[in-house]
Amino acid sequence: MILPCGKKTLTAFAAFAAIWVPVGAETLHVATPGTSLVLEATEGAPLKFVYYGERLGAADVDAMMASAPRTLDAYPVFGLGALRETAMSVTHPDGNMTLDMSVSGVSESDGADGSHTVTVSMSDKHYPFGIDVNYRTYPDADVVETWVEAVNKGKGTVLLREFASAYLPIRRSDVHLTSFYGAWGNECRMEEKRLPHGMVVINNRDGVRNSHTSHAEVMFSLDGQPDERNGRTIGAALCYSGNYNLRIDTGSSDFHDFFAGINDTHSAYNLKKGERFATPPLALTYSNEGKSGVSRNFHRWGRNHRLAHGTDLRKILLNSWEGVYFDINEQGMAQMMADIAGMGGELFVMDDGWFGAKYPRNNDVSSLGDWTVDTRKLPAGIAGLCAQAEKNGIRFGIWIEPEMVNSVSELYDTHPEYIVKPTNRPLRQGRGGTQLVLDMSNPKVQDLVFGVVDTLLTKYPQLDYIKWDANAPIMNHGSQYLSADEQSHFAVEYHRGFAKTLDRIRAKYPDVTIQACASGGGRANWGVLPWFDEFWVSDNTDAQQRVFMQWGTSHFFPSVAMASHISAAPNHQTHRTIPLKYRIDVAMSGRLGMEIQPKNMTDEEIAMCRKAIAEYKQVRPVVQQGDLYRLLSPYDGKGVASLMYVSPAKDEAVYYWWRLNNDVNPQLPRVTMAGLDPDALYTVHELNSIDKEPLPYEGKSFTGRYLMSNGLEFPERHNVEYSTLNDYCSYVLQLKKK
Ligand code: GLA
């Protein structure tokens, strides 16, 4: 679609053919269906930022360009002019540390995926150094992906010291920041605060896992306290698998200066003659429907354009970890497969403990790297397990941790040169006291890691699913492969090697489902999701803590990617005893699975899970592909959390209500719904019901208007036998348009 545009205004929207536009003073209108980013590209001058927000019509763009100031560079560089934070700084071969960039051209291109990219090329006024600033859009998504490519056009080496992906100025008013922090077992906790003066820095230094301690995604609520339903809100996600750095500087100007990119600390990069350095993209969106609006924009973009198989429904699985841990054997696997098949599950995943010949993997101190099946535990091998799965009418998947090695392994015995390690230093070892990281910057290691997956999938084409784990940080900074002057490239080169390897795997095996696990939720980032179908939200499967973690995670990631499993009580991480009904109701709000030993469950529990799985299959398209409306936050301390998914056609919805404490007479708020068609009639049906009497509105129909303005009341306690009363209460409703 070509949009009407004023004179000298280039409105960029997917569906142009590749063209080169000569520049005078050009207005660049990078438009998505609901948002506009407006820039001014004048030949010989720096690229200027003018506007980012709600979609503008041509008349407003023209009027704005005739009147708005052009004070802000769209990609600020270091050295000349005002001393603000910058996105890029370099040292030229002669020692000059400044950049003086100006626009030299604008080009456009269309991608095979329907995307459209505008590239503004800038050149230094004196030195042979260029920066291409890119903006990619899609016709059906309100997200702009922006990144830069630095090019050394000279003969000497240029040192890149700072290399952010993007800069966005955010006009000061009463801007609040939503960000995410955490730790192992407590990933993606939400934090909200008014942006303070000075600098807010959110960064990651793990080297391998980048979403345990903090997240590379933030939201800015522009007009005061963050709100789920209303208000101008910007969302930003750095799409990268490695260390990142987000900075928000609030100084003496009228703007909060937001920068996002690779964490360049300890990572100065020597850009050789002719070399091009591409940063990862920052994905940006804007919504005036509050934080949930931003989430829906990200989910839609992600499902349609970024997540592997984002528009496909996911299978319901049983993963063996919490059921048997390392105690893998043929009989146990067969029993678990039969049990999950009997409950209506569709896939069984064998976790850690299945491999190692010379060194059997009986615990976490050995064997990573030796990806041969341990035939003492599994005499019929993986082929036997695949056959067993087929017999049960389900699919089979397997756990690997291919970037890692134990110092007790045949791989380490034969290739100690493959590990990440600086010269002249004793090794620090991770998990089990023996875990080390393989040097993904080394092409031989890339081949090896590709080979692990390639061998498995070639030998056992029936394998349907891979759980790809990564359980160690970089503790020995240094590469045995890179040269002395490339040591500071290591963090970047590790992730280039990781990307190359995953690209090769996906080129050969586009259909296999791959889960990103990294000590739980260490790889929940849009940078890895083009190769992965989903991620493990956390090793903590406690349903109540999951309400908080999944709430945070849902801000940027769709439920189809959020692996959410029913586990045992007492919970193995918190030792809290949560009734099965509540565990099911929480797990059913994401990609449902099980993480439990079914043989320890009672017949009644098995029956309840069988029923829940059958009901989940009914609502799976809405849960996994619907629009998310977060309604009442667990972080608000109101005693209840609630959210819902609505199908794009608004003809079906699934509503969740979870109580969070057990006070008497808690005076809980009634939660109003959202996202429904006000004029449609919806019939209410409770899923996973355990009460003696149905809810009073079971089978009754209400207009969307009533449900959104009034909402439904929920009993504070379940109506069950006195002896089975407990301190948890939750409800899941299916709403169907009449
Ligand atoms: C990590 C993962 C777990 C499990 C174990 C196996 O901790 O997060 O889910 O796979 O490794 O060792």
Coordinates of N, CA, C and O in Angstrom, one line a residue, residues 375-436:
T375 N 23.5 -46.9 26.9 CA 22.7 -48.1 26.7 C 22.6 -49.0 27.9 O 21.8 -49.9 27.9
R376 N 23.3 -48.7 29.0 CA 23.1 -49.4 30.3 C 21.7 -49.0 30.8 O 21.0 -49.8 31.4
K377 N 21.3 -47.7 30.6 CA 20.0 -47.2 31.0 C 18.9 -47.5 30.0 O 17.8 -47.7 30.3
L378 N 19.3 -47.4 28.7 CA 18.4 -47.4 27.6 C 18.9 -48.4 26.6 O 19.4 -48.1 25.5
P379 N 18.7 -49.8 26.9 CA 19.3 -50.8 25.9 C 18.8 -50.6 24.5 O 19.5 -50.9 23.6
A380 N 17.5 -50.2 24.3 CA 17.0 -50.1 23.0 C 17.3 -48.7 22.4 O 16.8 -48.4 21.3
G381 N 18.0 -47.9 23.1 CA 18.4 -46.6 22.6 C 17.3 -45.7 22.3 O 16.1 -45.9 22.8
I382 N 17.6 -44.6 21.6 CA 16.6 -43.6 21.3 C 15.5 -44.2 20.3 O 14.4 -43.9 20.4
A383 N 16.0 -45.1 19.4 CA 15.1 -45.7 18.5 C 14.0 -46.4 19.3 O 12.8 -46.3 18.9
G384 N 14.4 -47.1 20.3 CA 13.4 -47.8 21.1 C 12.4 -46.9 21.8 O 11.2 -47.2 21.8
L385 N 12.9 -45.7 22.2 CA 12.0 -44.8 22.9 C 11.0 -44.2 21.9 O 9.9 -44.0 22.1
C386 N 11.6 -43.9 20.6 CA 10.7 -43.4 19.6 C 9.6 -44.4 19.2 O 8.4 -44.0 19.1
A387 N 10.0 -45.7 19.2 CA 9.0 -46.7 18.9 C 8.0 -46.8 20.0 O 6.8 -46.9 19.7
Q388 N 8.4 -46.7 21.2 CA 7.5 -46.7 22.4 C 6.5 -45.5 22.3 O 5.3 -45.7 22.6
A389 N 7.0 -44.3 21.9 CA 6.2 -43.2 21.8 C 5.1 -43.4 20.7 O 3.9 -43.1 20.9
E390 N 5.6 -44.0 19.6 CA 4.7 -44.2 18.5 C 3.6 -45.2 18.9 O 2.4 -45.0 18.6
K391 N 4.0 -46.2 19.7 CA 3.0 -47.2 20.2 C 1.9 -46.5 21.0 O 0.7 -46.9 21.0
N392 N 2.3 -45.5 21.7 CA 1.4 -44.7 22.6 C 0.6 -43.6 21.8 O -0.1 -42.9 22.4
G393 N 1.0 -43.5 20.6 CA 0.3 -42.4 19.7 C 0.7 -41.0 20.1 O -0.1 -40.1 19.9
I394 N 1.9 -40.9 20.6 CA 2.4 -39.5 21.0 C 3.8 -39.3 20.3 O 4.3 -40.2 19.7
R395 N 4.3 -38.1 20.4 CA 5.6 -37.8 19.8 C 6.7 -37.8 20.9 O 6.4 -37.8 22.1
F396 N 7.9 -37.9 20.4 CA 9.0 -38.0 21.4 C 10.0 -36.8 21.2 O 10.3 -36.4 20.1
G397 N 10.5 -36.3 22.4 CA 11.5 -35.2 22.3 C 12.6 -35.5 23.3 O 12.5 -36.4 24.2
I398 N 13.7 -34.7 23.2 CA 14.9 -35.0 24.0 C 15.6 -33.7 24.4 O 15.5 -32.7 23.8
W399 N 16.3 -33.8 25.6 CA 17.0 -32.7 26.2 C 18.5 -32.8 25.8 O 19.1 -33.9 25.8
I400 N 19.1 -31.6 25.4 CA 20.5 -31.5 25.2 C 21.0 -30.2 25.7 O 20.2 -29.3 25.9
E401 N 22.3 -30.1 25.9 CA 22.9 -28.9 26.4 C 24.2 -28.6 25.6 O 25.3 -28.7 26.1
P402 N 24.0 -28.4 24.3 CA 25.2 -28.6 23.3 C 26.3 -27.6 23.4 O 27.4 -27.8 22.9
E403 N 26.0 -26.4 24.0 CA 27.1 -25.4 24.1 C 28.0 -25.7 25.3 O 29.0 -24.9 25.5
M404 N 27.8 -26.8 26.0 CA 28.5 -27.0 27.3 C 29.3 -28.3 27.3 O 29.0 -29.2 26.5
V405 N 30.2 -28.4 28.2 CA 31.0 -29.6 28.4 C 31.3 -29.7 29.9 O 31.4 -28.6 30.6
N406 N 31.5 -30.9 30.4 CA 32.0 -31.1 31.8 C 33.5 -31.4 31.6 O 33.9 -32.0 30.6
S407 N 34.3 -31.0 32.6 CA 35.7 -31.3 32.5 C 35.9 -32.8 32.7 O 36.9 -33.4 32.4
V408 N 34.8 -33.5 33.2 CA 34.8 -35.0 33.3 C 33.9 -35.4 32.1 O 32.7 -35.6 32.2
S409 N 34.6 -35.6 30.9 CA 33.9 -36.0 29.7 C 34.9 -36.4 28.7 O 36.1 -36.0 28.7
E410 N 34.5 -37.3 27.8 CA 35.4 -37.7 26.7 C 35.7 -36.5 25.8 O 36.8 -36.4 25.2
L411 N 34.7 -35.6 25.6 CA 35.0 -34.4 24.7 C 36.1 -33.6 25.3 O 37.0 -33.2 24.6
Y412 N 36.0 -33.3 26.6 CA 37.1 -32.5 27.2 C 38.4 -33.2 27.2 O 39.5 -32.6 27.0
D413 N 38.4 -34.5 27.4 CA 39.6 -35.3 27.4 C 40.3 -35.2 26.0 O 41.5 -35.0 25.9
T414 N 39.5 -35.1 24.9 CA 40.1 -35.1 23.6 C 40.3 -33.7 23.1 O 41.2 -33.4 22.3
H415 N 39.4 -32.7 23.5 CA 39.5 -31.4 23.0 C 39.5 -30.3 24.0 O 38.6 -29.4 24.0
P416 N 40.5 -30.2 24.9 CA 40.5 -29.2 25.9 C 40.6 -27.8 25.3 O 40.2 -26.8 25.9
E417 N 41.0 -27.7 24.0 CA 41.2 -26.4 23.3 C 39.8 -25.9 22.9 O 39.8 -24.7 22.4
Y418 N 38.7 -26.6 23.1 CA 37.4 -26.1 22.6 C 36.7 -25.3 23.7 O 35.7 -24.7 23.4
I419 N 37.3 -25.2 24.9 CA 36.5 -24.5 25.9 C 36.9 -23.0 26.0 O 38.0 -22.6 25.5
V420 N 36.0 -22.2 26.5 CA 36.2 -20.8 26.8 C 37.2 -20.7 27.9 O 37.0 -21.2 29.0
K421 N 38.3 -20.0 27.7 CA 39.4 -19.9 28.7 C 40.4 -18.9 28.3 O 40.9 -18.9 27.2
P422 N 40.8 -18.1 29.3 CA 41.9 -17.2 29.0 C 43.3 -17.9 29.2 O 43.3 -18.9 29.8
T423 N 44.3 -17.3 28.7 CA 45.6 -17.9 28.8 C 46.1 -17.7 30.3 O 45.7 -16.8 30.9
N424 N 46.9 -18.6 30.8 CA 47.6 -18.5 32.0 C 46.8 -18.3 33.3 O 47.2 -17.7 34.2
R425 N 45.5 -18.9 33.2 CA 44.7 -18.8 34.4 C 44.1 -20.1 34.7 O 43.7 -20.9 33.8
P426 N 44.0 -20.4 36.1 CA 43.3 -21.7 36.4 C 41.8 -21.5 36.1 O 41.3 -20.4 36.1
L427 N 41.2 -22.7 35.8 CA 39.8 -22.7 35.4 C 38.8 -22.5 36.6 O 39.0 -23.2 37.6
R428 N 37.8 -21.7 36.4 CA 36.7 -21.6 37.4 C 35.6 -22.5 36.7 O 35.3 -22.3 35.5
Q429 N 35.1 -23.5 37.5 CA 34.1 -24.4 36.9 C 32.7 -24.2 37.5 O 32.6 -23.8 38.7
G430 N 31.7 -24.4 36.7 CA 30.3 -24.0 37.1 C 29.6 -25.2 37.7 O 30.1 -25.9 38.6
R431 N 28.3 -25.4 37.3 CA 27.4 -26.4 37.8 C 28.2 -27.8 38.0 O 28.9 -28.2 37.2
G432 N 27.9 -28.4 39.2 CA 28.5 -29.7 39.5 C 30.0 -29.5 39.8 O 30.7 -30.5 39.9
G433 N 30.5 -28.3 39.8 CA 32.0 -28.1 40.0 C 32.8 -28.5 38.8 O 34.1 -28.4 38.8
T434 N 32.2 -28.8 37.7 CA 32.9 -29.3 36.5 C 32.4 -28.7 35.2 O 32.9 -29.1 34.1
Q435 N 31.4 -27.9 35.2 CA 30.8 -27.4 33.9 C 31.6 -26.3 33.3 O 31.9 -25.3 34.0
L436 N 31.8 -26.4 32.0 CA 32.5 -25.3 31.3 C 31.8 -25.0 30.0 O 30.9 -25.8 29.6

